[in-house]
PDB file of C-alpha atoms in Angstrom:
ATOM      1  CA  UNK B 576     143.113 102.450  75.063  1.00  0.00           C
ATOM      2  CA  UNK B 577     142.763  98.560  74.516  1.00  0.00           C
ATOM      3  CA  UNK B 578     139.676  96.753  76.613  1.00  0.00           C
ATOM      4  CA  UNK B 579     140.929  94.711  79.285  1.00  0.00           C
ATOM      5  CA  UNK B 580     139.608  91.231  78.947  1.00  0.00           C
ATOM      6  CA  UNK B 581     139.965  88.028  81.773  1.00  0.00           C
ATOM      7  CA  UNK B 582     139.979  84.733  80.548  1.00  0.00           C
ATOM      8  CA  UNK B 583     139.191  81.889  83.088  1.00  0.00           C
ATOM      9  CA  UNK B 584     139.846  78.812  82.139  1.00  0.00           C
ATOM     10  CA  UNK B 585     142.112  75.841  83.814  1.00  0.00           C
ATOM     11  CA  UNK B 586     142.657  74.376  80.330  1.00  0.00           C
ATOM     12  CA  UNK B 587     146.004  76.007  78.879  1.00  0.00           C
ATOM     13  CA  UNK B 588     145.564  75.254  75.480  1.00  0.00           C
ATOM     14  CA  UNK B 589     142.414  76.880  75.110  1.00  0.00           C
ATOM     15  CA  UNK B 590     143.243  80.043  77.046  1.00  0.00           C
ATOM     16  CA  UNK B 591     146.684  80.181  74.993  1.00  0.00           C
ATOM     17  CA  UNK B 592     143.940  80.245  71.900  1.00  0.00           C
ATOM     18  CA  UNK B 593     141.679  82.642  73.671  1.00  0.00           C
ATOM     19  CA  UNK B 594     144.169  85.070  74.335  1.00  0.00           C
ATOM     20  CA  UNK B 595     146.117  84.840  71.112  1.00  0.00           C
ATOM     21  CA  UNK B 596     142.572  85.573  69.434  1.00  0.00           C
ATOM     22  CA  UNK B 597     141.634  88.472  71.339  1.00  0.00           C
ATOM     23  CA  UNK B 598     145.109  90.190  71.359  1.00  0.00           C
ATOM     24  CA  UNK B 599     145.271  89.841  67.796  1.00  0.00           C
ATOM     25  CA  UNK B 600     141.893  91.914  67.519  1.00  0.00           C
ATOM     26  CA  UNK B 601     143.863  94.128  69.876  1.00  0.00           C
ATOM     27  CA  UNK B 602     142.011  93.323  73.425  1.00  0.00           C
ATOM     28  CA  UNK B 603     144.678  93.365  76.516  1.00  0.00           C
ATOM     29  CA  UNK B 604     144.486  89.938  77.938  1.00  0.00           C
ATOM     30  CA  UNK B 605     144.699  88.628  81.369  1.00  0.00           C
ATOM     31  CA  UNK B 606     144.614  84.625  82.397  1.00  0.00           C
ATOM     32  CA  UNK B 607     142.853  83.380  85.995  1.00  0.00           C
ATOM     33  CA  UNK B 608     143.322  79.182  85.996  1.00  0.00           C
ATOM     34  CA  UNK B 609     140.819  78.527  88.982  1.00  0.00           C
ATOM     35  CA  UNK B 610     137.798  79.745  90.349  1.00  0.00           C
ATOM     36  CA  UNK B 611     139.389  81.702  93.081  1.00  0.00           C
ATOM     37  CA  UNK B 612     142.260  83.686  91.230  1.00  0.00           C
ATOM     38  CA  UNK B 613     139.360  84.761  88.933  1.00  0.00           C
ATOM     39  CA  UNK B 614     137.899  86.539  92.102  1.00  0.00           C
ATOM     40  CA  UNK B 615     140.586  88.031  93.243  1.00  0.00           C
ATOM     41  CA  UNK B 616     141.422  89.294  89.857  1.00  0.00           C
ATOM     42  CA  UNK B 617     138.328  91.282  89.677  1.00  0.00           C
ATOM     43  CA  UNK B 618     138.505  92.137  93.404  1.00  0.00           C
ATOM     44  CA  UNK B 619     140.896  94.372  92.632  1.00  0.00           C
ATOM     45  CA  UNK B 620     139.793  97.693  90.881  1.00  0.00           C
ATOM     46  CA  UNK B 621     143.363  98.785  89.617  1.00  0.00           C
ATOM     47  CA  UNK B 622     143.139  95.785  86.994  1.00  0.00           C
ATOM     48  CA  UNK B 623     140.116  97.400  85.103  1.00  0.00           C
ATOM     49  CA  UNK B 624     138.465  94.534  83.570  1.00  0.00           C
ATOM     50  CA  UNK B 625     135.886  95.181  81.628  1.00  0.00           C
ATOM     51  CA  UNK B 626     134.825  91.796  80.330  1.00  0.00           C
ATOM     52  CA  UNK B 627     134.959  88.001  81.317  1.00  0.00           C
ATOM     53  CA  UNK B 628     135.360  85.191  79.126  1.00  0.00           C
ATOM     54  CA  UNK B 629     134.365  82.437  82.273  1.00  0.00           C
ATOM     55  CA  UNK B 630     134.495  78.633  81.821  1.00  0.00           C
ATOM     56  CA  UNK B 631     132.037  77.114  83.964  1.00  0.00           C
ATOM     57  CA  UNK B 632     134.260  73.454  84.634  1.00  0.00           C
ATOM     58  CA  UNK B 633     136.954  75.344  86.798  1.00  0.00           C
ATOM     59  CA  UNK B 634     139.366  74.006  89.900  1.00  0.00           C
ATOM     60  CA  UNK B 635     138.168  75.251  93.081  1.00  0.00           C
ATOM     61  CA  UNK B 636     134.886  77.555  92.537  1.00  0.00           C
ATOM     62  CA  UNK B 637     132.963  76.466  89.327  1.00  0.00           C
ATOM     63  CA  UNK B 638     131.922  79.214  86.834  1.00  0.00           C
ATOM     64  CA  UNK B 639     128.784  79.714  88.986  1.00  0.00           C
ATOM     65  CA  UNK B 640     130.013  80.236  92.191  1.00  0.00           C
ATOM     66  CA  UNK B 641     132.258  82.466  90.151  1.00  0.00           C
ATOM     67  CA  UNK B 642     129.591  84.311  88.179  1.00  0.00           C
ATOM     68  CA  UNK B 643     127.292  84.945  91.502  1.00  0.00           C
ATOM     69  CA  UNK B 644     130.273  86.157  93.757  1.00  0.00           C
ATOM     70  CA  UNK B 645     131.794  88.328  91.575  1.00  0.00           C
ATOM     71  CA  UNK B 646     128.008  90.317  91.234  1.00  0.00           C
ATOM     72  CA  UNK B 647     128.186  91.041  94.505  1.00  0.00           C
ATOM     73  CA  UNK B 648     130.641  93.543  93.876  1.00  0.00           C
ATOM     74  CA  UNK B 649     130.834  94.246  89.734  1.00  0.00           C
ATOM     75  CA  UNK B 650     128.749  94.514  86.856  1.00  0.00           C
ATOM     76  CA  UNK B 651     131.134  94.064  84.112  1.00  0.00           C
ATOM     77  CA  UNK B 652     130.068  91.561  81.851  1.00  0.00           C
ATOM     78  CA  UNK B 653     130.656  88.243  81.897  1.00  0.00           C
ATOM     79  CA  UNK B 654     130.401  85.578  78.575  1.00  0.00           C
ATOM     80  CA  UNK B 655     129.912  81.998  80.063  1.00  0.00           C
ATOM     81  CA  UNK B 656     132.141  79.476  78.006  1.00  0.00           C
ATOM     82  CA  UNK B 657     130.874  75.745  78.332  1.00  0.00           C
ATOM     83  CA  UNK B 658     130.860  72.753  76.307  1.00  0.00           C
ATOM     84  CA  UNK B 659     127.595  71.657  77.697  1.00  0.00           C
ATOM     85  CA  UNK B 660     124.897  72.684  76.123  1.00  0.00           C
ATOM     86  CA  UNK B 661     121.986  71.950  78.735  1.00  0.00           C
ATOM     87  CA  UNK B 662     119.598  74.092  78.620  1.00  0.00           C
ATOM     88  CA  UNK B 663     119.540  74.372  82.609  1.00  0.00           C
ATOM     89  CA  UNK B 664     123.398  75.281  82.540  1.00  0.00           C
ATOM     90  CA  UNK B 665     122.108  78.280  80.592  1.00  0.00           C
ATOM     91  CA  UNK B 666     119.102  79.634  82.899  1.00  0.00           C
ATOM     92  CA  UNK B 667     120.911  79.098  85.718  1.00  0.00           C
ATOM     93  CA  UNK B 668     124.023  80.852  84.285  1.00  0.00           C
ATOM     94  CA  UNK B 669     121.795  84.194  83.613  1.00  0.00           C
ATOM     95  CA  UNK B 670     119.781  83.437  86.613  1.00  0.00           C
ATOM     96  CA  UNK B 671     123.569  84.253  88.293  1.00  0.00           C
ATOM     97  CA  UNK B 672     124.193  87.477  86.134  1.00  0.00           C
ATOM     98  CA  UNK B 673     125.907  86.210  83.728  1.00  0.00           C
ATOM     99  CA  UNK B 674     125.257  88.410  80.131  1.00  0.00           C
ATOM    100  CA  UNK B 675     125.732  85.969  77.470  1.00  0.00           C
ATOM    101  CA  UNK B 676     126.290  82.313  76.769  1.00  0.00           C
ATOM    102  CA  UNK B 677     128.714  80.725  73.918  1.00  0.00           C
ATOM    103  CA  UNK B 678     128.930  76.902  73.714  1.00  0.00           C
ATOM    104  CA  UNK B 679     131.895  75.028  72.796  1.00  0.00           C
ATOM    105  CA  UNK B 680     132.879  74.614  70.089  1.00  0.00           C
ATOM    106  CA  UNK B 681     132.673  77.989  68.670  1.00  0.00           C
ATOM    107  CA  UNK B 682     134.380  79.473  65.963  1.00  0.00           C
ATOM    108  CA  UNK B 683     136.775  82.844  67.105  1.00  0.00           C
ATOM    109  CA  UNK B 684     134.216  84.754  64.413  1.00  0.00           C
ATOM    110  CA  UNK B 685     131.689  83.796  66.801  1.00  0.00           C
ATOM    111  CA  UNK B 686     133.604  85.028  69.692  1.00  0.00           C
ATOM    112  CA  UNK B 687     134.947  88.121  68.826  1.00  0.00           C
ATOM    113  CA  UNK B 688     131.240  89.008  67.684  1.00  0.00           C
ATOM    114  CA  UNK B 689     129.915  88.210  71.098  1.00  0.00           C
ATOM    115  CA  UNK B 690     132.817  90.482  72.876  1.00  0.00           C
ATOM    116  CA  UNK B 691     132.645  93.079  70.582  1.00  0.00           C
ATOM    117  CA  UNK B 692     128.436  93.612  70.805  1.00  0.00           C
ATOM    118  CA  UNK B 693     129.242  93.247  74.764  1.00  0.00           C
ATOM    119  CA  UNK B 694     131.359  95.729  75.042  1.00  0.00           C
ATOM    120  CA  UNK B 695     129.834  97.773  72.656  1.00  0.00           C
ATOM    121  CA  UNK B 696     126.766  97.758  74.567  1.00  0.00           C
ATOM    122  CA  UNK B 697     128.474  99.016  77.762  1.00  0.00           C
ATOM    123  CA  UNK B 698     129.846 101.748  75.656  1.00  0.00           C
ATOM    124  CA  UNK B 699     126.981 102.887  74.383  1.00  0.00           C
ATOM    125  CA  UNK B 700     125.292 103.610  77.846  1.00  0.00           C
ATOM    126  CA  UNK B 701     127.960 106.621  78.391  1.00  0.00           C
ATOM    127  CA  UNK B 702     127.370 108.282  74.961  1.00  0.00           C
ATOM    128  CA  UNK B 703     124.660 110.307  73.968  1.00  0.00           C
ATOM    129  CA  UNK B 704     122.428 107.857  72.049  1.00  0.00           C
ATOM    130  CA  UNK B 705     119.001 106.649  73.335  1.00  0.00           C
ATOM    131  CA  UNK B 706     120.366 104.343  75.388  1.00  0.00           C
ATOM    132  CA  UNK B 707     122.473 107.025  76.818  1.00  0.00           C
ATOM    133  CA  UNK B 708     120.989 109.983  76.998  1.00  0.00           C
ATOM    134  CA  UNK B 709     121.596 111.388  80.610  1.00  0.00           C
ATOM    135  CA  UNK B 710     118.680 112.817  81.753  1.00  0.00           C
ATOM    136  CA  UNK B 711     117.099 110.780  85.542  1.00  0.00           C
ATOM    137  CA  UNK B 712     114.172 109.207  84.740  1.00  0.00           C
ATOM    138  CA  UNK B 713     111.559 108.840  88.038  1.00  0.00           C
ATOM    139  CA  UNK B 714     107.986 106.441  88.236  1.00  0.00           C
ATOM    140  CA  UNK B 715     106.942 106.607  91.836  1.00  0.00           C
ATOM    141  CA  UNK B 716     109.717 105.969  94.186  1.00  0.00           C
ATOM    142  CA  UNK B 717     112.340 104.350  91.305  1.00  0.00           C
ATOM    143  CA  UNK B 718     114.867 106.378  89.738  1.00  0.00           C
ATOM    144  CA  UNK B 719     116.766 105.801  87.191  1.00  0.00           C
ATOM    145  CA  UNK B 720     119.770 107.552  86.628  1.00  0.00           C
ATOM    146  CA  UNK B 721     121.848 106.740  83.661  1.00  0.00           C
ATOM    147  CA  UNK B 722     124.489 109.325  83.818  1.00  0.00           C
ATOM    148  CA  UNK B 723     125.843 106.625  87.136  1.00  0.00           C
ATOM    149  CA  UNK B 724     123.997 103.786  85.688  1.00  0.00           C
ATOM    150  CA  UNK B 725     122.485 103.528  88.925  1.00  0.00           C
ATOM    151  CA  UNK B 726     119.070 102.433  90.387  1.00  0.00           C
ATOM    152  CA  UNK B 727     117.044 103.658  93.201  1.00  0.00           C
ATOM    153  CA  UNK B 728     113.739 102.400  94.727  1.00  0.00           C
ATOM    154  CA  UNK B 729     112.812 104.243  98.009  1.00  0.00           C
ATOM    155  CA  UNK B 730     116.068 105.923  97.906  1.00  0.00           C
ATOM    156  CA  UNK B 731     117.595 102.513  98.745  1.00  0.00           C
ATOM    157  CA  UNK B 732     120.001 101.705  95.885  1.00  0.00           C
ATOM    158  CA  UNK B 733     119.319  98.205  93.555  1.00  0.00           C
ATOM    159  CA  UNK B 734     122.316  96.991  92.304  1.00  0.00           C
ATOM    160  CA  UNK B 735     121.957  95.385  88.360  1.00  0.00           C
ATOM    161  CA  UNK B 736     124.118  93.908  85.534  1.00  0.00           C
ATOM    162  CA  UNK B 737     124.897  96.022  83.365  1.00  0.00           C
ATOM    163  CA  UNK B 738     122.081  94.176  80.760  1.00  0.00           C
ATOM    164  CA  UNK B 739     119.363  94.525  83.475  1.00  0.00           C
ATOM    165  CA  UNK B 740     120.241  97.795  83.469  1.00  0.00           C
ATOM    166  CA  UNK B 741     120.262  98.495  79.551  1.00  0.00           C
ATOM    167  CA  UNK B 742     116.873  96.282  79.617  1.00  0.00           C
ATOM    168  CA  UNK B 743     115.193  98.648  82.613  1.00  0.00           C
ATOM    169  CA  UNK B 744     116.630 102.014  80.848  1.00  0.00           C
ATOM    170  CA  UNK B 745     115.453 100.776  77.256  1.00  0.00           C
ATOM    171  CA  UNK B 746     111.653  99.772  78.401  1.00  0.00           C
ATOM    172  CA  UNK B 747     111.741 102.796  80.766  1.00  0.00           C
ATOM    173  CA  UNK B 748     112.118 105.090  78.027  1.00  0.00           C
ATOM    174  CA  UNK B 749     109.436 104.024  76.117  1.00  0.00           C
ATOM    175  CA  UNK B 750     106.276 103.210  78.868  1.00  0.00           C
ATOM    176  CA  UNK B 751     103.305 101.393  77.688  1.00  0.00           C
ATOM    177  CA  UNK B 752     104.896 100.185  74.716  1.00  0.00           C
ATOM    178  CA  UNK B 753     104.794  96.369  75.011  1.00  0.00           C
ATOM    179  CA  UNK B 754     107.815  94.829  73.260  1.00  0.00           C
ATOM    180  CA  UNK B 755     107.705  91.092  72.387  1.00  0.00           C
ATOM    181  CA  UNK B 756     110.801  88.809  73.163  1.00  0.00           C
ATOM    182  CA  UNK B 757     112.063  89.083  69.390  1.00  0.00           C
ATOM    183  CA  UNK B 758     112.450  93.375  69.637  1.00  0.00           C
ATOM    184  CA  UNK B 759     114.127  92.994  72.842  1.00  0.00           C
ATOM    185  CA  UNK B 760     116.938  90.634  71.694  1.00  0.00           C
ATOM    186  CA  UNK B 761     117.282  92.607  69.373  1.00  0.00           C
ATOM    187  CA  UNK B 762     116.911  96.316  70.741  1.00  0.00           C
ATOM    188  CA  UNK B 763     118.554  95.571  73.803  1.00  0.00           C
ATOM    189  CA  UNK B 764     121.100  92.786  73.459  1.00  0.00           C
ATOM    190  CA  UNK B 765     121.568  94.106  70.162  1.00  0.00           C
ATOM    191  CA  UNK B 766     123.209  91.786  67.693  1.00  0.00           C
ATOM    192  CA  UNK B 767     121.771  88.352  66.651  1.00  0.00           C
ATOM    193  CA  UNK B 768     121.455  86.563  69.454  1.00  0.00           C
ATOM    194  CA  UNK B 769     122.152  83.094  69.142  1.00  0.00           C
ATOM    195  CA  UNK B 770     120.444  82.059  72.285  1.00  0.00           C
ATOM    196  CA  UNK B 771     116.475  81.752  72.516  1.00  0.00           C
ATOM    197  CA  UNK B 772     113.806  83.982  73.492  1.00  0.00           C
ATOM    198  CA  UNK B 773     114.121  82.264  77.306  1.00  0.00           C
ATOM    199  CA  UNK B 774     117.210  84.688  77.810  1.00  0.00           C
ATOM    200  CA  UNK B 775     114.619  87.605  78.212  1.00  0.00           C
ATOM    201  CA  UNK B 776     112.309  86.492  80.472  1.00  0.00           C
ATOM    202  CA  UNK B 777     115.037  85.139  82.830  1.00  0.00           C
ATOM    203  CA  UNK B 778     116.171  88.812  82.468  1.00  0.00           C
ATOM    204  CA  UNK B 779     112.874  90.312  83.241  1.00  0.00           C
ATOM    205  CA  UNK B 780     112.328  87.682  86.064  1.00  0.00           C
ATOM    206  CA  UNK B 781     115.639  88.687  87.768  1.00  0.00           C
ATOM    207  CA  UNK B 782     114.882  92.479  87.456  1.00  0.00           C
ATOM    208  CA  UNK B 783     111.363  92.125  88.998  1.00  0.00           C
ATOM    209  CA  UNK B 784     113.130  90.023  91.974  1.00  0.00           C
ATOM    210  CA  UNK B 785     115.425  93.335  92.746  1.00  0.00           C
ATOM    211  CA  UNK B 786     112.561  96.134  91.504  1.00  0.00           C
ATOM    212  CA  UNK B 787     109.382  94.792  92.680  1.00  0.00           C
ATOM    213  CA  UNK B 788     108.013  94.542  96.481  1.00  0.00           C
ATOM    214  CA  UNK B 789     105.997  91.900  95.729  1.00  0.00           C
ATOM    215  CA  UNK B 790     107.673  90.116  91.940  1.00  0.00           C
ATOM    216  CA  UNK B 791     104.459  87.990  91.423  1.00  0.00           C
ATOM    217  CA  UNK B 792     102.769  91.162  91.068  1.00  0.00           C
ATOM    218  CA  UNK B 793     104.971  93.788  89.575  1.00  0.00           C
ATOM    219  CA  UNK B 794     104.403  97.417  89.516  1.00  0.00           C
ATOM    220  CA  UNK B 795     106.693  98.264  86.987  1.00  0.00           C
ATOM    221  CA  UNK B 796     107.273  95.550  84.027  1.00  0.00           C
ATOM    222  CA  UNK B 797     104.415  94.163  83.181  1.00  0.00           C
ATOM    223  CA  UNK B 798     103.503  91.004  80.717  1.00  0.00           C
ATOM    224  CA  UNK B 799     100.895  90.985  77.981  1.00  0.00           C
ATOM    225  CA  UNK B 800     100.338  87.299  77.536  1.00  0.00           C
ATOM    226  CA  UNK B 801     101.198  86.068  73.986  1.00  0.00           C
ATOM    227  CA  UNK B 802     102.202  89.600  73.227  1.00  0.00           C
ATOM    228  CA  UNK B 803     105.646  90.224  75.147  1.00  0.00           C
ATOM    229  CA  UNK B 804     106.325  93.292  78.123  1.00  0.00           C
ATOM    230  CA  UNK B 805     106.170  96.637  78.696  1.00  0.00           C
ATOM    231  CA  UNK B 806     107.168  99.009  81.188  1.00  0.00           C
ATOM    232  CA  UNK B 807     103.725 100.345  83.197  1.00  0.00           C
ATOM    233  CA  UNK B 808     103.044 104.295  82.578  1.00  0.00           C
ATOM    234  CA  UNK B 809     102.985 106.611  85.480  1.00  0.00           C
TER     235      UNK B 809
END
């Protein structure tokens, strides 16, 4: 079956390119204009997206507003498409759930790489790999159950991205092990990233907001200064 990818983006020119792009790599492509179409595109199950290319300048809801409403009820991943290149745009884009960041202009090579890892990363959590092997994993009152992909502290469920998720699960599976920013890009996110090392720790900063009681003093990802993270041992 082809992946089912939405495009957002008001300009029709560049979604006409998008889309001729990706269905010529053989993705199933679907157009949202606005802010709110996007929404209630992904609102609805039955369409099975399973990735978003999202402007951030949209009509009606911006990217953002975009990004953080649609992770109140989905993980699939979502690539941020922007021809600023602030460094703020991109925190606060990952600070919102989005998984990955491309700047205009960017070549389709570029593109297709970034979908591609993406999705191949989502794939990789249902097979039998590392990454997806299915066994629960429990430290104290957190579970970790990656047969569901879901997340449990206190039997309350925590509800992630699916690259929090792949972050927690990696680090999880190797406790104690303290993994600077360079092996995580590339362990986790798993292609070259062309972002910086800032992506991870915005990453690790949003997981400790939804793990920890208290995220100024985590019980479960730790930091070695000047060394990187790790996951704390029972």
């Amino acid at each position: 079956m082809m992946h089912h990818i939405l495009v957002v983006d008001d300009e029709e020119p560049i979604a006409d390119i998008l889309r001729f792009q990706l269905e010529k790599a053989g993705y199933r492509v679907s157009v949202a204009q606005d802010g709110e179409e996007a929404v209630r595109f992904l609102e609805n199950p039955a369409h099975g997206v399973e990735l978003v290319l999202l402007d951030l300048m949209l009509p009606k809801k911006d990217g953002f507003e975009v990004c953080k409403e649609v992770r109140q009820f989905s993980s699939v991943p979502i690539i941020m498409l922007t021809a600023r290149d602030a460094e703020l745009d991109k925190v606060l884009g990952l600070e919102l759930g989005a998984d990955d960041y491309v700047t205009k202009p960017f070549s389709a090579r570029e593109l297709l790489a970034r979908v591609k890892a993406n999705l191949r990363r989502q794939i990789v959590l249902h097979d039998d790999g590392d990454l997806g092997r299915k066994e629960q994993l429990q430290y104290g009152g957190l579970i970790i159950d990656p047969k569901t992909m879901q997340v449990f502290r206190d039997g309350i469920e925590i509800v992630l991205t699916h690259r929090e998720f792949e972050l927690l699960l990696y680090m999880a599976r190797h406790p104690g092990v303290v993994y600077s920013r360079e092996q995580l890009l590339q362990d986790v996110w798993g292609y070259d990233y062309l972002g910086d090392e800032r992506t991870v720790d915005v990453t690790i900063r949003r997981l400790r907001e939804k793990l920890e009681e208290d995220p100024s003093n985590p019980v479960y990802i730790l930091t070695r200064r000047g060394a990187g993270y790790l996951f704390r041992r029972s």
